[in-house]
PDB file of C-alpha atoms in Angstrom:
ATOM      1  CA  ASP A 600       0.000   0.000   0.000  1.00  0.00           C
ATOM      2  CA  VAL A 601       1.138   3.523  -0.816  1.00  0.00           C
ATOM      3  CA  VAL A 602      -0.425   6.588   0.825  1.00  0.00           C
ATOM      4  CA  ILE A 603      -0.246   9.737  -1.314  1.00  0.00           C
ATOM      5  CA  ASP A 604      -1.280  13.316  -0.719  1.00  0.00           C
ATOM      6  CA  PRO A 605      -0.315  15.015  -3.980  1.00  0.00           C
ATOM      7  CA  GLY A 606      -0.621  18.522  -2.565  1.00  0.00           C
ATOM      8  CA  ARG A 607       0.068  20.791  -5.548  1.00  0.00           C
ATOM      9  CA  ALA A 608       2.094  18.086  -7.343  1.00  0.00           C
ATOM     10  CA  PHE A 609       0.992  15.802 -10.163  1.00  0.00           C
ATOM     11  CA  GLY A 610       0.200  12.200  -9.329  1.00  0.00           C
ATOM     12  CA  THR A 611      -2.541  10.506  -7.346  1.00  0.00           C
ATOM     13  CA  GLY A 612      -2.135   7.064  -8.890  1.00  0.00           C
ATOM     14  CA  ALA A 613      -5.614   7.083 -10.375  1.00  0.00           C
ATOM     15  CA  HIS A 614      -4.584   7.725 -13.994  1.00  0.00           C
ATOM     16  CA  PRO A 615      -4.171   4.743 -16.357  1.00  0.00           C
ATOM     17  CA  THR A 616      -0.608   5.763 -17.233  1.00  0.00           C
ATOM     18  CA  THR A 617       0.451   5.611 -13.582  1.00  0.00           C
ATOM     19  CA  ARG A 618      -1.254   2.261 -13.052  1.00  0.00           C
ATOM     20  CA  MET A 619       0.466   0.803 -16.116  1.00  0.00           C
ATOM     21  CA  CYS A 620       3.870   2.054 -14.914  1.00  0.00           C
ATOM     22  CA  LEU A 621       3.201   0.397 -11.559  1.00  0.00           C
ATOM     23  CA  GLU A 622       2.160  -2.849 -13.256  1.00  0.00           C
ATOM     24  CA  LEU A 623       5.334  -2.920 -15.365  1.00  0.00           C
ATOM     25  CA  LEU A 624       7.509  -2.123 -12.348  1.00  0.00           C
ATOM     26  CA  LEU A 625       5.794  -4.872 -10.369  1.00  0.00           C
ATOM     27  CA  ALA A 626       6.294  -7.306 -13.266  1.00  0.00           C
ATOM     28  CA  LEU A 627      10.049  -6.609 -13.162  1.00  0.00           C
ATOM     29  CA  THR A 628      10.268  -7.301  -9.465  1.00  0.00           C
ATOM     30  CA  GLU A 629       8.058 -10.405  -9.631  1.00  0.00           C
ATOM     31  CA  ALA A 630      10.270 -11.804 -12.393  1.00  0.00           C
ATOM     32  CA  GLY A 631      13.283 -11.220 -10.156  1.00  0.00           C
ATOM     33  CA  GLU A 632      14.842  -9.019 -12.811  1.00  0.00           C
ATOM     34  CA  GLU A 633      15.307  -5.959 -10.657  1.00  0.00           C
ATOM     35  CA  ARG A 634      16.605  -5.220  -7.186  1.00  0.00           C
ATOM     36  CA  GLY A 635      18.955  -2.276  -7.732  1.00  0.00           C
ATOM     37  CA  PRO A 636      18.871   1.499  -8.008  1.00  0.00           C
ATOM     38  CA  VAL A 637      15.913   3.250  -9.649  1.00  0.00           C
ATOM     39  CA  ALA A 638      15.395   6.769 -10.987  1.00  0.00           C
ATOM     40  CA  ASP A 639      11.940   8.332 -11.290  1.00  0.00           C
ATOM     41  CA  TRP A 640      12.142  10.999 -13.975  1.00  0.00           C
ATOM     42  CA  GLY A 641       9.454  13.619 -13.247  1.00  0.00           C
ATOM     43  CA  THR A 642       8.527  12.238  -9.840  1.00  0.00           C
ATOM     44  CA  GLY A 643       5.593  14.581  -9.108  1.00  0.00           C
ATOM     45  CA  SER A 644       4.011  13.364  -5.861  1.00  0.00           C
ATOM     46  CA  GLY A 645       6.640  10.617  -5.615  1.00  0.00           C
ATOM     47  CA  LEU A 646       4.184   7.765  -6.153  1.00  0.00           C
ATOM     48  CA  LEU A 647       6.320   5.676  -8.541  1.00  0.00           C
ATOM     49  CA  ALA A 648       9.502   6.296  -6.543  1.00  0.00           C
ATOM     50  CA  ILE A 649       7.776   5.307  -3.296  1.00  0.00           C
ATOM     51  CA  ALA A 650       6.300   2.193  -4.890  1.00  0.00           C
ATOM     52  CA  ALA A 651       9.736   1.208  -6.203  1.00  0.00           C
ATOM     53  CA  SER A 652      11.189   1.554  -2.724  1.00  0.00           C
ATOM     54  CA  LYS A 653       8.354  -0.437  -1.159  1.00  0.00           C
ATOM     55  CA  LEU A 654       8.954  -3.177  -3.747  1.00  0.00           C
ATOM     56  CA  GLY A 655      12.492  -3.507  -2.392  1.00  0.00           C
ATOM     57  CA  LEU A 656      14.297  -1.531  -5.066  1.00  0.00           C
ATOM     58  CA  GLY A 657      16.838   1.052  -4.154  1.00  0.00           C
ATOM     59  CA  PRO A 658      18.332   3.368  -3.631  1.00  0.00           C
ATOM     60  CA  VAL A 659      15.668   5.453  -5.372  1.00  0.00           C
ATOM     61  CA  VAL A 660      16.172   8.943  -6.740  1.00  0.00           C
ATOM     62  CA  GLY A 661      13.273  11.098  -7.918  1.00  0.00           C
ATOM     63  CA  CYS A 662      13.682  14.257  -9.927  1.00  0.00           C
ATOM     64  CA  ASP A 663      11.313  17.060 -10.781  1.00  0.00           C
ATOM     65  CA  HIS A 664      11.605  20.695 -11.795  1.00  0.00           C
ATOM     66  CA  GLU A 665       8.830  21.945  -9.537  1.00  0.00           C
ATOM     67  CA  PRO A 666       9.784  22.698  -5.902  1.00  0.00           C
ATOM     68  CA  SER A 667       6.199  21.917  -4.826  1.00  0.00           C
ATOM     69  CA  ALA A 668       6.523  18.437  -6.364  1.00  0.00           C
ATOM     70  CA  LEU A 669       9.752  17.764  -4.489  1.00  0.00           C
ATOM     71  CA  GLU A 670       8.131  18.946  -1.249  1.00  0.00           C
ATOM     72  CA  ALA A 671       5.120  16.672  -1.825  1.00  0.00           C
ATOM     73  CA  ALA A 672       7.371  13.718  -2.715  1.00  0.00           C
ATOM     74  CA  ALA A 673       9.437  14.214   0.455  1.00  0.00           C
ATOM     75  CA  ALA A 674       6.322  14.393   2.617  1.00  0.00           C
ATOM     76  CA  ASN A 675       4.823  11.327   0.919  1.00  0.00           C
ATOM     77  CA  ALA A 676       8.072   9.364   1.319  1.00  0.00           C
ATOM     78  CA  ALA A 677       8.056  10.148   5.052  1.00  0.00           C
ATOM     79  CA  ARG A 678       4.354   9.224   5.263  1.00  0.00           C
ATOM     80  CA  ASN A 679       5.179   5.855   3.684  1.00  0.00           C
ATOM     81  CA  GLY A 680       8.325   5.206   5.713  1.00  0.00           C
ATOM     82  CA  VAL A 681      10.724   5.143   2.764  1.00  0.00           C
ATOM     83  CA  GLU A 682      13.842   7.091   1.903  1.00  0.00           C
ATOM     84  CA  LEU A 683      14.155   8.846  -1.428  1.00  0.00           C
ATOM     85  CA  GLU A 684      16.850  11.080  -2.803  1.00  0.00           C
ATOM     86  CA  LEU A 685      15.030  14.004  -4.402  1.00  0.00           C
ATOM     87  CA  VAL A 686      16.759  16.372  -6.814  1.00  0.00           C
ATOM     88  CA  ARG A 687      15.584  19.363  -8.785  1.00  0.00           C
ATOM     89  CA  VAL A 688      16.172  18.792 -12.497  1.00  0.00           C
ATOM     90  CA  ASN A 689      14.608  20.531 -15.476  1.00  0.00           C
ATOM     91  CA  LEU A 690      14.273  17.638 -17.913  1.00  0.00           C
ATOM     92  CA  ARG A 691      13.812  20.106 -20.768  1.00  0.00           C
ATOM     93  CA  GLN A 692      17.365  21.325 -20.235  1.00  0.00           C
ATOM     94  CA  ALA A 693      19.352  18.616 -18.452  1.00  0.00           C
ATOM     95  CA  SER A 694      19.817  14.872 -18.463  1.00  0.00           C
ATOM     96  CA  PRO A 695      17.921  12.881 -15.843  1.00  0.00           C
ATOM     97  CA  PRO A 696      19.619  11.069 -12.948  1.00  0.00           C
ATOM     98  CA  ALA A 697      21.346   7.812 -13.861  1.00  0.00           C
ATOM     99  CA  ALA A 698      20.189   4.422 -12.600  1.00  0.00           C
ATOM    100  CA  PRO A 699      20.000   0.909 -14.053  1.00  0.00           C
ATOM    101  CA  THR A 700      16.194   1.160 -13.992  1.00  0.00           C
ATOM    102  CA  ALA A 701      14.207   4.304 -14.733  1.00  0.00           C
ATOM    103  CA  VAL A 702      10.505   5.107 -14.753  1.00  0.00           C
ATOM    104  CA  ALA A 703       9.145   8.131 -16.559  1.00  0.00           C
ATOM    105  CA  ASN A 704       5.460   9.007 -16.642  1.00  0.00           C
ATOM    106  CA  LEU A 705       5.811  12.122 -18.782  1.00  0.00           C
ATOM    107  CA  THR A 706       4.314  13.534 -21.965  1.00  0.00           C
ATOM    108  CA  ALA A 707       5.509  12.171 -25.303  1.00  0.00           C
ATOM    109  CA  PRO A 708       7.193  15.454 -26.361  1.00  0.00           C
ATOM    110  CA  LEU A 709       9.148  15.573 -23.098  1.00  0.00           C
ATOM    111  CA  LEU A 710      10.113  11.900 -23.332  1.00  0.00           C
ATOM    112  CA  LYS A 711      11.491  12.547 -26.830  1.00  0.00           C
ATOM    113  CA  GLU A 712      13.488  15.525 -25.531  1.00  0.00           C
ATOM    114  CA  VAL A 713      14.905  13.399 -22.715  1.00  0.00           C
ATOM    115  CA  ALA A 714      15.866  10.672 -25.207  1.00  0.00           C
ATOM    116  CA  GLU A 715      17.732  13.212 -27.361  1.00  0.00           C
ATOM    117  CA  ARG A 716      19.795  14.435 -24.386  1.00  0.00           C
ATOM    118  CA  LEU A 717      20.323  11.056 -22.777  1.00  0.00           C
ATOM    119  CA  GLU A 718      24.047  10.639 -22.130  1.00  0.00           C
ATOM    120  CA  TRP A 719      23.643   6.963 -21.145  1.00  0.00           C
ATOM    121  CA  ALA A 720      20.887   4.411 -21.477  1.00  0.00           C
ATOM    122  CA  PRO A 721      19.449   2.693 -18.416  1.00  0.00           C
ATOM    123  CA  GLU A 722      19.286  -1.085 -18.539  1.00  0.00           C
ATOM    124  CA  ARG A 723      15.499  -0.868 -18.216  1.00  0.00           C
ATOM    125  CA  LEU A 724      13.113   2.010 -18.859  1.00  0.00           C
ATOM    126  CA  ILE A 725       9.394   2.093 -18.181  1.00  0.00           C
ATOM    127  CA  CYS A 726       7.693   5.077 -19.741  1.00  0.00           C
ATOM    128  CA  SER A 727       4.129   6.227 -20.067  1.00  0.00           C
ATOM    129  CA  GLY A 728       2.078   9.377 -20.348  1.00  0.00           C
ATOM    130  CA  LEU A 729       1.603   8.451 -23.998  1.00  0.00           C
ATOM    131  CA  LEU A 730      -1.378   8.385 -26.239  1.00  0.00           C
ATOM    132  CA  ALA A 731      -1.497   5.330 -28.503  1.00  0.00           C
ATOM    133  CA  ALA A 732      -0.619   7.447 -31.553  1.00  0.00           C
ATOM    134  CA  GLU A 733       2.551   8.712 -29.800  1.00  0.00           C
ATOM    135  CA  ALA A 734       3.991   5.382 -28.644  1.00  0.00           C
ATOM    136  CA  ASP A 735       5.921   4.509 -31.811  1.00  0.00           C
ATOM    137  CA  GLY A 736       7.644   7.895 -31.883  1.00  0.00           C
ATOM    138  CA  VAL A 737       8.728   7.588 -28.241  1.00  0.00           C
ATOM    139  CA  ALA A 738       9.928   3.998 -28.750  1.00  0.00           C
ATOM    140  CA  ASP A 739      11.924   5.142 -31.796  1.00  0.00           C
ATOM    141  CA  ALA A 740      13.501   8.016 -29.853  1.00  0.00           C
ATOM    142  CA  PHE A 741      14.796   5.624 -27.188  1.00  0.00           C
ATOM    143  CA  ALA A 742      15.780   3.013 -29.801  1.00  0.00           C
ATOM    144  CA  ALA A 743      18.261   5.602 -31.078  1.00  0.00           C
ATOM    145  CA  ARG A 744      19.863   5.345 -27.602  1.00  0.00           C
ATOM    146  CA  GLY A 745      20.105   1.544 -27.701  1.00  0.00           C
ATOM    147  CA  LEU A 746      16.863   0.624 -25.943  1.00  0.00           C
ATOM    148  CA  VAL A 747      14.576  -1.957 -27.500  1.00  0.00           C
ATOM    149  CA  GLU A 748      10.925  -2.352 -26.764  1.00  0.00           C
ATOM    150  CA  ASP A 749       9.967  -5.370 -24.676  1.00  0.00           C
ATOM    151  CA  GLU A 750       6.297  -4.734 -24.011  1.00  0.00           C
ATOM    152  CA  ARG A 751       3.440  -2.286 -24.488  1.00  0.00           C
ATOM    153  CA  ARG A 752       0.399  -1.968 -22.316  1.00  0.00           C
ATOM    154  CA  ALA A 753      -2.749  -0.187 -23.369  1.00  0.00           C
ATOM    155  CA  ASP A 754      -5.613   1.218 -21.355  1.00  0.00           C
ATOM    156  CA  GLY A 755      -8.107   3.026 -23.536  1.00  0.00           C
ATOM    157  CA  ASP A 756      -6.164   5.615 -25.524  1.00  0.00           C
ATOM    158  CA  TRP A 757      -3.179   5.515 -23.132  1.00  0.00           C
ATOM    159  CA  MET A 758      -0.007   3.479 -23.524  1.00  0.00           C
ATOM    160  CA  ALA A 759       2.977   2.417 -21.436  1.00  0.00           C
ATOM    161  CA  ILE A 760       6.166   0.960 -22.870  1.00  0.00           C
ATOM    162  CA  SER A 761       8.843  -1.175 -21.248  1.00  0.00           C
ATOM    163  CA  LEU A 762      12.244  -0.992 -22.926  1.00  0.00           C
ATOM    164  CA  SER A 763      15.612  -2.547 -22.182  1.00  0.00           C
ATOM    165  CA  ARG A 764      19.174  -2.875 -23.376  1.00  0.00           C
ATOM    166  CA  ALA A 765      19.177  -6.591 -22.596  1.00  0.00           C
ATOM    167  CA  THR A 766      16.510  -8.096 -24.806  1.00  0.00           C
ATOM    168  CA  ALA A 767      15.382  -7.741 -28.356  1.00  0.00           C
ATOM    169  CA  ALA A 768      12.174  -9.722 -27.967  1.00  0.00           C
ATOM    170  CA  ARG A 769       9.302  -8.856 -30.224  1.00  0.00           C
ATOM    171  CA  PRO A 770       7.092  -6.304 -28.475  1.00  0.00           C
ATOM    172  CA  LYS A 771       3.700  -7.409 -27.296  1.00  0.00           C
ATOM    173  CA  THR A 772       0.681  -5.231 -26.586  1.00  0.00           C
ATOM    174  CA  ILE A 773      -1.543  -6.100 -23.658  1.00  0.00           C
ATOM    175  CA  PRO A 774      -4.952  -4.383 -24.025  1.00  0.00           C
ATOM    176  CA  ARG A 775      -7.247  -3.657 -21.110  1.00  0.00           C
TER     177      ARG A 775
END
């Protein structure tokens, strides 16, 4: 269980894109594929970062440009009894924090910008915030950085994509 008070930050966990990110993160941990550091790019209320920590991943770093988001994430981490490193980063101007696994529930244009500036590729990346029509463009942007698509999840018009450096399996779409 994760308790969230978003305050003025984005992220209550009710949106399909957040749920799909959580499902993909949970699938990684259930498969035993992940137990190391995680970065939450655009952490908002800290929901995904907190969930990663509660799943036994860590250390976890969350970044956001908005001071109110970082304040909400810190308060929510304390409320949930987890430790997060929180850093202020403008993803439109700087590269995100490095970690073997990253989650990013951002808009497609911002995800493409991040991909262009990415100085390194995480081993695994879960991204969402995408409309179905935007998913191919985001997957292509990260493919240029050496990440291949492992899985897509769909919920209505929304999509989430799991990518990795390790596998080149044919992507599969799981509709809701």
